[in-house]
Amino acid sequence: MIGPEPLRLRHPAGHAAETSLRDYADAAWAVNGNAESALALAVKLSGTVPRPGSGKTVEYFEVLATLACCDLTAARVAEAHLDALAIVNQAGLEPAALVSAEDAAVGTWGVFAAESGGTRLTAEARTAGAGWRLNGTKPWCSLAGTRSYALVSAHVTASSGRLFAVSLRDPGVTPDVDTWVS
């Protein structure tokens, strides 16, 4: 609930601008259930919402709750994007280290770590340090056809896995939009 004195979140790096929960509510109302609008909002939120684990998790949850009260699509899309950025940050990286800096500023992220019986995504190391090759299927990848990047879990051995940053624009990635069952 928004109180009489709105919570104000300071932008990082000492920017003077502030954003209140009322501003987030207005932005979420404008999404009006549209996934593309929600993705654009998620990118805008990247620099204004505290990351989980930053010591301001309550403010993070207040922003997500405000978005959800106004438009669930806005909250769900923003949460996945912000979670991915937080995971990258907790690994001691920035998105620009994983993709081009220009793309990192405008790209949207997701986290695809679900598992399902009968489907499996595996990762094989390429020779001579040429990276990894992912093979198989990853289930339940919300908006995979419209997001730019994702952190994707894959099996490296029968008993261990790793998390990979994947460009969803890569020609080897094919979202299957016909098999989603909610």
XYZ file of C-alpha atoms in Angstrom, residues 86-170:
85
model
C 20.972 -9.195 -9.928
C 22.372 -12.690 -10.575
C 24.895 -11.293 -13.061
C 25.866 -8.607 -10.541
C 26.198 -11.131 -7.698
C 28.606 -13.077 -9.912
C 30.791 -9.964 -9.944
C 29.914 -9.109 -13.557
C 27.933 -6.539 -15.447
C 25.653 -7.397 -18.395
C 27.975 -5.460 -20.702
C 30.709 -8.012 -19.879
C 28.494 -10.764 -21.301
C 27.137 -8.937 -24.348
C 28.000 -5.742 -26.184
C 27.646 -2.650 -24.015
C 25.141 -1.152 -26.462
C 22.940 -4.255 -26.344
C 23.225 -4.489 -22.557
C 21.728 -1.013 -22.206
C 18.598 -1.847 -24.214
C 18.331 -5.630 -24.002
C 15.931 -7.499 -21.762
C 16.923 -10.499 -19.709
C 15.207 -13.560 -18.279
C 16.168 -16.486 -16.078
C 15.332 -19.906 -17.487
C 16.168 -22.584 -14.920
C 13.035 -24.768 -14.849
C 13.320 -28.514 -15.334
C 10.697 -30.905 -16.627
C 10.496 -34.653 -17.049
C 11.349 -35.687 -20.581
C 13.225 -32.508 -21.465
C 16.854 -31.747 -20.798
C 19.319 -29.060 -21.766
C 22.955 -30.150 -21.739
C 26.176 -28.205 -22.114
C 29.355 -29.502 -23.704
C 32.673 -27.694 -23.545
C 34.078 -26.935 -26.983
C 37.694 -27.693 -27.757
C 40.513 -25.216 -27.250
C 38.554 -22.935 -24.926
C 36.025 -21.984 -27.595
C 33.151 -21.793 -25.108
C 30.208 -24.110 -24.665
C 27.544 -25.657 -26.853
C 24.048 -26.082 -25.403
C 21.832 -28.853 -26.763
C 18.272 -29.819 -25.975
C 15.137 -28.165 -24.715
C 14.507 -25.779 -21.842
C 10.868 -25.696 -20.706
C 8.842 -22.719 -19.498
C 10.859 -19.829 -20.867
C 8.494 -16.881 -20.540
C 8.765 -14.424 -23.430
C 11.802 -16.210 -24.885
C 10.764 -15.006 -28.329
C 10.821 -11.356 -27.280
C 13.597 -11.126 -24.665
C 17.151 -10.397 -25.779
C 19.145 -12.567 -23.365
C 18.685 -15.151 -20.668
C 20.578 -16.871 -17.922
C 19.941 -20.529 -18.723
C 20.755 -23.526 -16.540
C 22.103 -26.618 -18.295
C 23.451 -30.013 -17.220
C 27.226 -30.349 -17.557
C 27.322 -33.861 -16.110
C 24.639 -36.220 -14.810
C 24.896 -34.615 -11.374
C 26.020 -31.024 -11.955
C 25.035 -27.977 -13.931
C 26.068 -24.458 -14.770
C 24.381 -21.183 -15.598
C 25.016 -19.706 -19.050
C 24.349 -16.256 -20.515
C 22.620 -16.895 -23.832
C 21.688 -14.502 -26.612
C 18.119 -15.372 -27.519
C 18.755 -13.702 -30.878
C 21.345 -16.336 -31.800
